[in-house]
Amino acid sequence: MIGQDKIFTTLEKVMVSTKADETEAVFVGGTSGLTRYANSFIHQNVAVENTKVTFRVAIGNKIGTAACNSFVLTDLKKALRSAYEIAKQQKPNNDFKGFARPASYAELETFDQKTSKFTPKQRATKLKRVFAKGARYNYDMAGALSTEDGEIAVLNSHGVRCYQPHTTASINIIATGEDSSGYASGLSSKIEDLDIPALATTAVTKCRKSKHPKDIKPGEYEVILEPAALGELFEWLNFVAFGSKAFEENTSFLAGRIGEKVMGENVSITDDAFDPGNPGIAFDFEGVPKKKVDLVLKGVAKGVVYNLISASRAGIQSTGHGLPAEYASEGSMPSNIRLSAGDSTLDEMISQVEDGLLVTRFHYINGFLDPRVALMTGMTRDGLFRIKKGKLRGGVKNLRFTDSMMDVFSNVLGASSERKAVGSWWGSVASMYMPTMRIGKFKFTGKTDF
């Protein structure tokens, strides 16, 4: 950890050397430690320390970008000069109205000293409990446990100065038997918030209860989707529906439907970095304060998230969802999706299902089939269970689903009051907060032999 003062002081020294009309520097750095395990033993420890500084400069409305993986003054100045030379060769961007202006930023508690200092030996000690849980049933345990710390800072020539340290602890556990598997995961900014023995028990229990899976015909079923399964779906919705690019290009299912009902009235989807249950970063990679954004409110389409450029084109203010410069072509995307909770427990929802399925998670999802109706396809994985007359009746072989998320979330019959943090593509600076959800109709279109 370099610290706010040194980051600001160093980058300010560099930024004064440019002749550009406007200058921006984004610092992203930190250390990550990863312990991988398979067959119930640790086979790899990885430690990565990285620092990346990205400069953007504007000459009029021509923008240049360059980056370096160094915090040495000479390297930083070289990268800034490169950004300036690149800007001189660019075509004008008429949608560019300048870099962010100074603002106030919320202080969010996303850093934990113990997690930051967690060692490989300490991770190994945690994993002993995982292996012991699997050994009881002669299951192989596989997965990874990671702890990391990081810093994000944004400065620009208009006086923007924002900084936030963060830590992340995450684990995924797969228990594997002769013909079944079970999955569990945990994510928090604090390692001590992860109840790793309980997660291992969940994975083992799913593996044990899904052994000798039975064949089942594809078709339309009532389902209960656990947080990991919902997280996979919403990771795709972030990309194909809730960002400014998809909305502008009319590929999002929200495009042309703002103010219309697109899901059930018991469904609300919000991007909210300030949710105390799972806080995110208080600003984006352009130094704009994050805003809470209602994407779908009580089933009605409300809007999408924006960065500075896309907001300029739309004639509105940025919502604080600018991506790192290398992803600028993707527009903007949510980083802290929250799906509305209900008032049920998992057991209560299971008891209400006459004939259906419990889905632990999905994988290999393709969300590009027909984004205008959010049509997706994918496979179940690591725990698919039949529900009969309100009780789990054992495992069934994995199925392929193909369904419109507009239809799926128009048929929500209930949700849990408890929500869980689920990781996303954006790693430590973003996550999703998902309940368990009961869906009245969910279409499965193919089956497997396992």
Short mmCIF file of C-alpha atoms in Angstrom, two decimals:
data_model
loop_
_atom_site.label_atom_id
_atom_site.label_comp_id
_atom_site.label_asym_id
_atom_site.label_seq_id
_atom_site.Cartn_x
_atom_site.Cartn_y
_atom_site.Cartn_z
CA MET A 1 0.00 0.00 0.00
CA ILE A 2 1.51 3.30 -1.11
CA GLY A 3 -0.96 5.60 0.63
CA GLN A 4 -3.03 8.60 -0.40
CA ASP A 5 -0.45 11.31 0.34
CA LYS A 6 2.36 9.75 -1.68
CA ILE A 7 0.07 8.93 -4.60
CA PHE A 8 -1.28 12.47 -4.77
CA THR A 9 2.12 14.15 -4.29
CA THR A 10 3.87 12.01 -6.90
CA LEU A 11 1.19 12.33 -9.57
CA GLU A 12 0.83 16.07 -9.01
CA LYS A 13 4.57 16.45 -9.69
CA VAL A 14 4.15 14.59 -12.96
CA MET A 15 0.96 16.29 -14.13
CA VAL A 16 2.36 19.83 -13.97
CA SER A 17 4.88 18.94 -16.69
CA THR A 18 2.33 18.55 -19.50
CA LYS A 19 1.25 21.20 -22.02
CA ALA A 20 -2.19 19.62 -22.44
CA ASP A 21 -5.35 21.64 -21.82
CA GLU A 22 -6.61 19.00 -19.37
CA THR A 23 -4.90 16.10 -17.64
CA GLU A 24 -6.19 13.11 -15.70
CA ALA A 25 -4.30 10.40 -13.79
CA VAL A 26 -5.86 7.18 -12.50
CA PHE A 27 -3.91 5.04 -10.05
CA VAL A 28 -4.83 1.39 -9.46
CA GLY A 29 -2.51 -0.68 -7.31
CA GLY A 30 -2.38 -3.41 -4.74
CA THR A 31 -1.30 -6.88 -3.72
CA SER A 32 -3.22 -10.11 -4.15
CA GLY A 33 -2.55 -13.53 -2.66
CA LEU A 34 -4.21 -16.64 -4.05
CA THR A 35 -4.11 -20.20 -2.72
CA ARG A 36 -5.41 -22.83 -5.13
CA TYR A 37 -6.28 -26.35 -4.08
CA ALA A 38 -7.45 -29.55 -5.76
CA ASN A 39 -7.82 -33.17 -4.68
CA SER A 40 -7.92 -31.82 -1.12
CA PHE A 41 -4.39 -30.42 -1.08
CA ILE A 42 -2.84 -27.06 -1.86
CA HIS A 43 -1.03 -27.11 -5.18
CA GLN A 44 -0.30 -23.43 -5.79
CA ASN A 45 0.29 -20.15 -3.98
CA VAL A 46 0.43 -17.00 -6.08
CA ALA A 47 1.31 -13.49 -4.96
CA VAL A 48 1.02 -10.52 -7.31
CA GLU A 49 1.91 -6.92 -6.58
CA ASN A 50 1.01 -4.46 -9.30
CA THR A 51 0.76 -0.74 -9.86
CA LYS A 52 -0.82 0.83 -12.91
CA VAL A 53 -1.15 4.51 -13.68
CA THR A 54 -3.24 5.61 -16.66
CA PHE A 55 -2.99 9.14 -18.03
CA ARG A 56 -5.57 10.82 -20.22
CA VAL A 57 -4.88 14.22 -21.69
CA ALA A 58 -7.09 16.51 -23.71
CA ILE A 59 -5.96 19.00 -26.32
CA GLY A 60 -9.20 20.78 -27.03
CA ASN A 61 -11.51 17.83 -27.55
CA LYS A 62 -8.83 15.45 -28.78
CA ILE A 63 -8.01 12.80 -26.17
CA GLY A 64 -4.89 10.68 -25.75
CA THR A 65 -4.37 7.80 -23.35
CA ALA A 66 -1.22 6.02 -22.15
CA ALA A 67 -0.38 3.87 -19.14
CA CYS A 68 2.57 2.35 -17.31
CA ASN A 69 3.06 -0.32 -14.65
CA SER A 70 5.47 1.76 -12.64
CA PHE A 71 5.43 4.45 -9.98
CA VAL A 72 8.87 5.83 -10.82
CA LEU A 73 8.84 9.51 -11.79
CA THR A 74 10.74 9.07 -15.05
CA ASP A 75 8.39 6.29 -16.19
CA LEU A 76 5.33 8.29 -15.24
CA LYS A 77 6.53 11.36 -17.12
CA LYS A 78 7.27 9.22 -20.17
CA ALA A 79 3.74 7.80 -20.12
CA LEU A 80 2.26 11.28 -19.80
CA ARG A 81 4.31 12.51 -22.77
CA SER A 82 3.06 9.53 -24.77
CA ALA A 83 -0.53 10.41 -23.93
CA TYR A 84 0.10 13.97 -25.12
CA GLU A 85 1.62 12.82 -28.42
CA ILE A 86 -1.26 10.41 -28.97
CA ALA A 87 -3.80 13.16 -28.32
CA LYS A 88 -2.22 15.33 -31.02
CA GLN A 89 -2.91 12.60 -33.59
CA GLN A 90 -6.53 11.97 -32.62
CA LYS A 91 -9.70 13.13 -34.31
CA PRO A 92 -11.80 15.57 -32.27
CA ASN A 93 -14.46 13.99 -30.07
CA ASN A 94 -17.40 16.39 -30.08
CA ASP A 95 -19.08 14.52 -27.22
CA PHE A 96 -16.18 15.31 -24.90
CA LYS A 97 -17.05 18.23 -22.61
CA GLY A 98 -14.06 17.98 -20.30
CA PHE A 99 -12.83 15.82 -17.46
CA ALA A 100 -14.66 15.65 -14.14
CA ARG A 101 -14.95 18.64 -11.83
CA PRO A 102 -14.21 18.56 -8.07
CA ALA A 103 -16.89 17.02 -5.86
CA SER A 104 -17.36 15.54 -2.41
CA TYR A 105 -17.16 11.78 -1.96
CA ALA A 106 -18.73 9.44 0.55
CA GLU A 107 -16.39 7.62 2.93
CA LEU A 108 -17.06 3.90 2.68
CA GLU A 109 -15.53 1.24 4.91
CA THR A 110 -13.97 -1.14 2.42
CA PHE A 111 -10.53 -1.73 3.97
CA ASP A 112 -9.63 -4.28 6.63
CA GLN A 113 -6.11 -4.41 8.02
CA LYS A 114 -6.24 -8.10 8.93
CA THR A 115 -7.31 -9.07 5.42
CA SER A 116 -4.57 -6.89 3.94
CA LYS A 117 -1.90 -8.68 5.98
CA PHE A 118 -3.25 -12.23 5.62
CA THR A 119 -0.48 -14.69 4.76
CA PRO A 120 -0.30 -17.90 2.70
CA LYS A 121 0.18 -19.85 5.94
CA GLN A 122 -3.00 -18.33 7.37
CA ARG A 123 -4.90 -19.20 4.19
CA ALA A 124 -3.61 -22.77 4.45
CA THR A 125 -4.82 -22.99 8.04
CA LYS A 126 -8.29 -21.92 6.91
CA LEU A 127 -8.30 -24.56 4.18
CA LYS A 128 -7.50 -27.39 6.60
CA ARG A 129 -11.10 -27.12 7.78
CA VAL A 130 -12.31 -27.45 4.19
CA PHE A 131 -10.27 -30.60 3.59
CA ALA A 132 -11.48 -32.12 6.86
CA LYS A 133 -15.11 -31.61 5.84
CA GLY A 134 -14.53 -33.43 2.56
CA ALA A 135 -12.52 -36.26 4.12
CA ARG A 136 -15.51 -37.33 6.18
CA TYR A 137 -17.26 -38.48 2.99
CA ASN A 138 -14.13 -39.18 0.94
CA TYR A 139 -14.87 -36.19 -1.30
CA ASP A 140 -12.20 -34.31 -3.23
CA MET A 141 -12.22 -30.61 -2.41
CA ALA A 142 -11.13 -28.04 -4.97
CA GLY A 143 -11.23 -24.27 -5.37
CA ALA A 144 -9.34 -21.16 -4.33
CA LEU A 145 -9.02 -18.78 -1.39
CA SER A 146 -7.78 -15.27 -2.08
CA THR A 147 -7.04 -12.18 -0.03
CA GLU A 148 -6.07 -8.86 -1.55
CA ASP A 149 -5.70 -5.19 -0.86
CA GLY A 150 -5.75 -2.28 -3.24
CA GLU A 151 -5.91 1.47 -3.75
CA ILE A 152 -7.76 3.49 -6.34
CA ALA A 153 -7.10 7.19 -6.86
CA VAL A 154 -8.18 9.72 -9.48
CA LEU A 155 -6.63 13.15 -9.96
CA ASN A 156 -7.08 15.74 -12.67
CA SER A 157 -6.07 19.26 -13.58
CA HIS A 158 -9.46 20.63 -12.49
CA GLY A 159 -8.70 19.73 -8.87
CA VAL A 160 -10.38 16.34 -8.59
CA ARG A 161 -8.75 14.34 -5.81
CA CYS A 162 -10.36 11.07 -4.72
CA TYR A 163 -8.88 8.00 -3.09
CA GLN A 164 -10.18 4.78 -1.58
CA PRO A 165 -8.37 1.74 -0.19
CA HIS A 166 -10.10 -1.63 -0.28
CA THR A 167 -9.62 -5.26 0.65
CA THR A 168 -11.32 -8.41 -0.58
CA ALA A 169 -11.45 -11.96 0.72
CA SER A 170 -13.09 -14.60 -1.43
CA ILE A 171 -13.38 -18.36 -1.53
CA ASN A 172 -14.99 -20.90 -3.79
CA ILE A 173 -15.37 -24.53 -2.82
CA ILE A 174 -16.32 -27.51 -4.98
CA ALA A 175 -16.84 -30.89 -3.35
CA THR A 176 -16.70 -33.78 -5.81
CA GLY A 177 -17.88 -37.36 -5.30
CA GLU A 178 -18.20 -40.30 -7.67
CA ASP A 179 -21.14 -38.90 -9.64
CA SER A 180 -22.01 -35.59 -8.01
CA SER A 181 -20.60 -32.25 -6.95
CA GLY A 182 -21.54 -29.37 -4.69
CA TYR A 183 -20.58 -25.70 -4.68
CA ALA A 184 -20.36 -22.85 -2.19
CA SER A 185 -18.68 -19.45 -2.23
CA GLY A 186 -18.08 -16.44 -0.02
CA LEU A 187 -17.06 -12.82 -0.60
CA SER A 188 -16.37 -9.97 1.81
CA SER A 189 -14.00 -7.09 2.46
CA LYS A 190 -13.06 -8.88 5.71
CA ILE A 191 -11.58 -12.38 5.89
CA GLU A 192 -13.19 -12.95 9.28
CA ASP A 193 -16.64 -12.43 7.75
CA LEU A 194 -16.20 -15.63 5.74
CA ASP A 195 -17.54 -18.63 7.63
CA ILE A 196 -15.37 -21.06 5.72
CA PRO A 197 -16.32 -24.22 7.68
CA ALA A 198 -20.00 -23.46 7.07
CA LEU A 199 -19.36 -22.92 3.35
CA ALA A 200 -17.47 -26.21 3.19
CA THR A 201 -20.40 -27.92 4.88
CA THR A 202 -22.74 -26.46 2.26
CA ALA A 203 -20.59 -27.75 -0.61
CA VAL A 204 -20.29 -31.21 0.96
CA THR A 205 -24.01 -31.40 1.73
CA LYS A 206 -24.92 -30.48 -1.86
CA CYS A 207 -22.53 -33.13 -3.16
CA ARG A 208 -23.94 -35.77 -0.80
CA LYS A 209 -27.60 -34.96 -1.50
CA SER A 210 -27.12 -34.88 -5.28
CA LYS A 211 -25.37 -38.26 -5.62
CA HIS A 212 -26.81 -40.80 -8.06
CA PRO A 213 -28.57 -38.05 -10.06
CA LYS A 214 -31.66 -39.06 -11.96
CA ASP A 215 -32.51 -38.30 -15.57
CA ILE A 216 -35.05 -35.55 -16.11
CA LYS A 217 -36.77 -34.30 -19.24
CA PRO A 218 -36.21 -30.74 -20.44
CA GLY A 219 -39.23 -28.48 -20.19
CA GLU A 220 -40.73 -25.62 -18.23
CA TYR A 221 -40.23 -25.90 -14.47
CA GLU A 222 -40.77 -23.86 -11.36
CA VAL A 223 -37.29 -23.14 -10.00
CA ILE A 224 -35.51 -21.73 -7.00
CA LEU A 225 -32.36 -19.88 -8.02
CA GLU A 226 -29.68 -19.44 -5.37
CA PRO A 227 -27.52 -16.26 -5.24
CA ALA A 228 -24.69 -17.75 -7.31
CA ALA A 229 -27.13 -18.67 -10.10
CA LEU A 230 -28.71 -15.21 -10.08
CA GLY A 231 -25.26 -13.63 -10.06
CA GLU A 232 -24.36 -15.40 -13.31
CA LEU A 233 -27.50 -14.06 -14.97
CA PHE A 234 -27.02 -10.50 -13.74
CA GLU A 235 -23.38 -10.43 -14.73
CA TRP A 236 -24.64 -10.79 -18.30
CA LEU A 237 -27.49 -8.31 -17.82
CA ASN A 238 -24.90 -5.75 -16.69
CA PHE A 239 -23.19 -6.16 -20.04
CA VAL A 240 -26.10 -6.49 -22.46
CA ALA A 241 -28.76 -4.35 -20.79
CA PHE A 242 -27.81 -1.94 -18.01
CA GLY A 243 -24.92 -0.02 -19.58
CA SER A 244 -25.00 3.09 -21.74
CA LYS A 245 -23.58 1.46 -24.90
CA ALA A 246 -26.26 -1.23 -25.15
CA PHE A 247 -28.91 1.39 -24.45
CA GLU A 248 -27.59 3.80 -27.10
CA GLU A 249 -27.34 1.02 -29.69
CA ASN A 250 -30.89 -0.16 -28.93
CA THR A 251 -29.73 -3.67 -28.10
CA SER A 252 -30.68 -3.41 -24.42
CA PHE A 253 -34.13 -4.71 -23.49
CA LEU A 254 -34.61 -1.37 -21.68
CA ALA A 255 -34.13 0.71 -24.85
CA GLY A 256 -37.42 2.25 -25.97
CA ARG A 257 -39.17 0.86 -22.90
CA ILE A 258 -38.38 3.42 -20.18
CA GLY A 259 -41.48 3.86 -18.05
CA GLU A 260 -42.92 0.55 -19.22
CA LYS A 261 -43.35 -2.64 -17.25
CA VAL A 262 -40.58 -5.08 -18.19
CA MET A 263 -40.58 -7.39 -15.15
CA GLY A 264 -42.81 -8.31 -12.24
CA GLU A 265 -43.75 -5.57 -9.78
CA ASN A 266 -41.96 -7.50 -7.02
CA VAL A 267 -38.61 -7.01 -8.82
CA SER A 268 -36.38 -3.98 -8.34
CA ILE A 269 -32.82 -3.78 -9.64
CA THR A 270 -30.52 -1.03 -8.41
CA ASP A 271 -26.87 -0.13 -8.77
CA ASP A 272 -25.87 1.06 -5.31
CA ALA A 273 -22.28 1.31 -4.07
CA PHE A 274 -23.54 2.62 -0.73
CA ASP A 275 -25.52 -0.41 0.43
CA PRO A 276 -24.13 -1.06 3.94
CA GLY A 277 -24.45 -4.79 3.41
CA ASN A 278 -21.85 -4.76 0.64
CA PRO A 279 -20.30 -1.33 -0.07
CA GLY A 280 -18.33 -0.54 -3.21
CA ILE A 281 -16.09 2.28 -4.43
CA ALA A 282 -17.51 5.79 -3.91
CA PHE A 283 -16.38 7.13 -7.30
CA ASP A 284 -15.73 5.89 -10.80
CA PHE A 285 -12.56 5.80 -12.90
CA GLU A 286 -13.19 9.36 -14.08
CA GLY A 287 -13.41 10.75 -10.55
CA VAL A 288 -17.19 11.24 -10.68
CA PRO A 289 -19.07 10.38 -7.46
CA LYS A 290 -21.14 7.22 -7.73
CA LYS A 291 -24.90 7.69 -7.75
CA LYS A 292 -27.51 5.19 -6.71
CA VAL A 293 -29.31 4.29 -9.95
CA ASP A 294 -32.66 2.54 -10.24
CA LEU A 295 -32.51 0.34 -13.33
CA VAL A 296 -35.82 -1.43 -12.81
CA LEU A 297 -38.16 -0.25 -10.05
CA LYS A 298 -41.11 -2.44 -9.11
CA GLY A 299 -40.95 -4.01 -12.54
CA VAL A 300 -40.83 -0.71 -14.46
CA ALA A 301 -37.82 0.22 -16.62
CA LYS A 302 -36.18 3.35 -15.18
CA GLY A 303 -32.83 3.82 -16.92
CA VAL A 304 -29.18 2.80 -17.25
CA VAL A 305 -25.82 4.02 -15.96
CA TYR A 306 -23.60 6.59 -17.71
CA ASN A 307 -20.05 7.86 -17.88
CA LEU A 308 -19.09 11.40 -18.92
CA ILE A 309 -19.05 10.81 -22.69
CA SER A 310 -22.29 8.82 -22.90
CA ALA A 311 -24.00 11.26 -20.52
CA SER A 312 -22.93 14.13 -22.79
CA ARG A 313 -24.52 12.41 -25.78
CA ALA A 314 -27.71 11.81 -23.79
CA GLY A 315 -27.80 15.39 -22.49
CA ILE A 316 -27.70 14.34 -18.83
CA GLN A 317 -25.21 14.11 -15.95
CA SER A 318 -22.88 11.15 -15.49
CA THR A 319 -24.09 8.65 -12.89
CA GLY A 320 -20.50 7.91 -11.87
CA HIS A 321 -20.01 4.68 -13.78
CA GLY A 322 -17.01 5.42 -15.97
CA LEU A 323 -14.88 2.35 -16.64
CA PRO A 324 -11.08 2.18 -16.75
CA ALA A 325 -9.70 3.84 -19.89
CA GLU A 326 -8.88 0.51 -21.56
CA TYR A 327 -12.59 -0.36 -21.48
CA ALA A 328 -13.82 3.04 -22.64
CA SER A 329 -15.20 1.56 -25.86
CA GLU A 330 -17.73 -0.39 -23.76
CA GLY A 331 -19.35 2.81 -22.49
CA SER A 332 -20.37 2.34 -18.87
CA MET A 333 -21.65 -0.53 -16.76
CA PRO A 334 -23.05 -1.07 -13.27
CA SER A 335 -20.56 -2.17 -10.65
CA ASN A 336 -22.70 -2.86 -7.58
CA ILE A 337 -25.97 -4.48 -8.65
CA ARG A 338 -28.56 -5.06 -5.93
CA LEU A 339 -31.56 -7.30 -6.55
CA SER A 340 -34.54 -6.68 -4.29
CA ALA A 341 -35.04 -9.04 -1.36
CA GLY A 342 -38.29 -10.60 -0.19
CA ASP A 343 -39.55 -11.90 3.14
CA SER A 344 -39.00 -15.66 2.85
CA THR A 345 -36.38 -18.22 3.80
CA LEU A 346 -35.01 -20.90 1.49
CA ASP A 347 -36.84 -23.61 3.42
CA GLU A 348 -40.12 -21.71 3.18
CA MET A 349 -39.77 -21.34 -0.58
CA ILE A 350 -38.94 -25.02 -1.03
CA SER A 351 -42.01 -25.97 0.99
CA GLN A 352 -44.21 -24.00 -1.44
CA VAL A 353 -43.01 -25.82 -4.58
CA GLU A 354 -45.16 -28.73 -5.71
CA ASP A 355 -42.84 -29.87 -8.50
CA GLY A 356 -39.72 -27.98 -9.45
CA LEU A 357 -35.94 -27.62 -9.31
CA LEU A 358 -33.37 -25.99 -7.04
CA VAL A 359 -30.43 -24.50 -8.99
CA THR A 360 -27.12 -23.89 -7.22
CA ARG A 361 -25.39 -22.08 -10.08
CA PHE A 362 -24.99 -21.76 -13.85
CA HIS A 363 -21.99 -21.70 -16.16
CA TYR A 364 -21.15 -21.17 -19.84
CA ILE A 365 -23.92 -18.61 -20.21
CA ASN A 366 -24.34 -16.89 -23.56
CA GLY A 367 -26.27 -13.64 -23.26
CA PHE A 368 -26.01 -12.60 -26.91
CA LEU A 369 -28.83 -14.74 -28.33
CA ASP A 370 -31.35 -11.88 -28.43
CA PRO A 371 -30.46 -9.01 -26.08
CA ARG A 372 -33.69 -7.14 -26.92
CA VAL A 373 -35.56 -9.67 -24.79
CA ALA A 374 -32.50 -10.65 -22.71
CA LEU A 375 -32.57 -14.18 -24.12
CA MET A 376 -29.83 -16.33 -22.61
CA THR A 377 -28.71 -19.93 -22.59
CA GLY A 378 -26.44 -21.81 -20.20
CA MET A 379 -25.89 -24.93 -18.12
CA THR A 380 -26.61 -25.86 -14.52
CA ARG A 381 -23.66 -26.97 -12.43
CA ASP A 382 -22.61 -28.36 -9.04
CA GLY A 383 -25.97 -29.10 -7.51
CA LEU A 384 -29.31 -29.41 -9.36
CA PHE A 385 -32.08 -30.83 -7.19
CA ARG A 386 -35.64 -32.02 -7.75
CA ILE A 387 -38.31 -30.58 -5.48
CA LYS A 388 -41.47 -32.65 -4.98
CA LYS A 389 -44.36 -31.72 -2.71
CA GLY A 390 -42.33 -29.15 -0.82
CA LYS A 391 -39.25 -31.29 -0.18
CA LEU A 392 -35.88 -31.86 -1.85
CA ARG A 393 -35.96 -35.30 -3.47
CA GLY A 394 -32.34 -35.73 -4.56
CA GLY A 395 -30.15 -34.73 -7.45
CA VAL A 396 -30.96 -34.69 -11.14
CA LYS A 397 -28.66 -34.56 -14.14
CA ASN A 398 -27.65 -31.15 -15.40
CA LEU A 399 -29.83 -29.24 -17.84
CA ARG A 400 -29.43 -26.48 -20.40
CA PHE A 401 -31.72 -23.49 -20.06
CA THR A 402 -32.80 -21.07 -22.80
CA ASP A 403 -35.09 -18.29 -21.68
CA SER A 404 -35.82 -14.57 -21.78
CA MET A 405 -34.87 -12.80 -18.56
CA MET A 406 -37.83 -10.47 -19.14
CA ASP A 407 -40.10 -13.51 -18.90
CA VAL A 408 -38.17 -15.10 -16.04
CA PHE A 409 -38.32 -12.02 -13.83
CA SER A 410 -41.95 -11.42 -14.72
CA ASN A 411 -42.74 -14.68 -12.94
CA VAL A 412 -41.13 -14.18 -9.53
CA LEU A 413 -43.13 -15.89 -6.80
CA GLY A 414 -40.91 -14.96 -3.87
CA ALA A 415 -37.44 -14.06 -2.65
CA SER A 416 -35.41 -14.52 0.49
CA SER A 417 -34.98 -11.75 3.03
CA GLU A 418 -31.29 -12.58 3.25
CA ARG A 419 -28.95 -11.51 0.46
CA LYS A 420 -25.42 -12.60 -0.32
CA ALA A 421 -22.45 -10.89 -1.97
CA VAL A 422 -21.50 -12.52 -5.27
CA GLY A 423 -18.34 -11.72 -7.20
CA SER A 424 -18.36 -10.28 -10.71
CA TRP A 425 -16.10 -9.81 -13.72
CA TRP A 426 -14.75 -6.58 -12.24
CA GLY A 427 -13.20 -8.39 -9.29
CA SER A 428 -12.43 -6.60 -6.05
CA VAL A 429 -13.95 -3.21 -6.92
CA ALA A 430 -17.38 -4.58 -7.77
CA SER A 431 -19.85 -7.21 -6.68
CA MET A 432 -23.52 -8.13 -6.73
CA TYR A 433 -25.94 -8.51 -3.81
CA MET A 434 -28.35 -11.33 -4.57
CA PRO A 435 -31.19 -13.06 -2.68
CA THR A 436 -32.46 -16.56 -3.36
CA MET A 437 -35.45 -16.30 -5.70
CA ARG A 438 -38.43 -18.51 -6.56
CA ILE A 439 -39.42 -18.34 -10.23
CA GLY A 440 -42.75 -19.68 -11.48
CA LYS A 441 -41.60 -20.58 -15.02
CA PHE A 442 -38.11 -21.35 -16.27
CA LYS A 443 -37.42 -23.08 -19.59
CA PHE A 444 -34.92 -25.92 -19.87
CA THR A 445 -34.19 -26.95 -23.44
CA GLY A 446 -31.55 -29.66 -23.24
CA LYS A 447 -30.12 -32.30 -20.94
CA THR A 448 -26.82 -34.00 -20.16
CA ASP A 449 -25.61 -37.44 -19.12
CA PHE A 450 -24.04 -36.17 -15.89
#
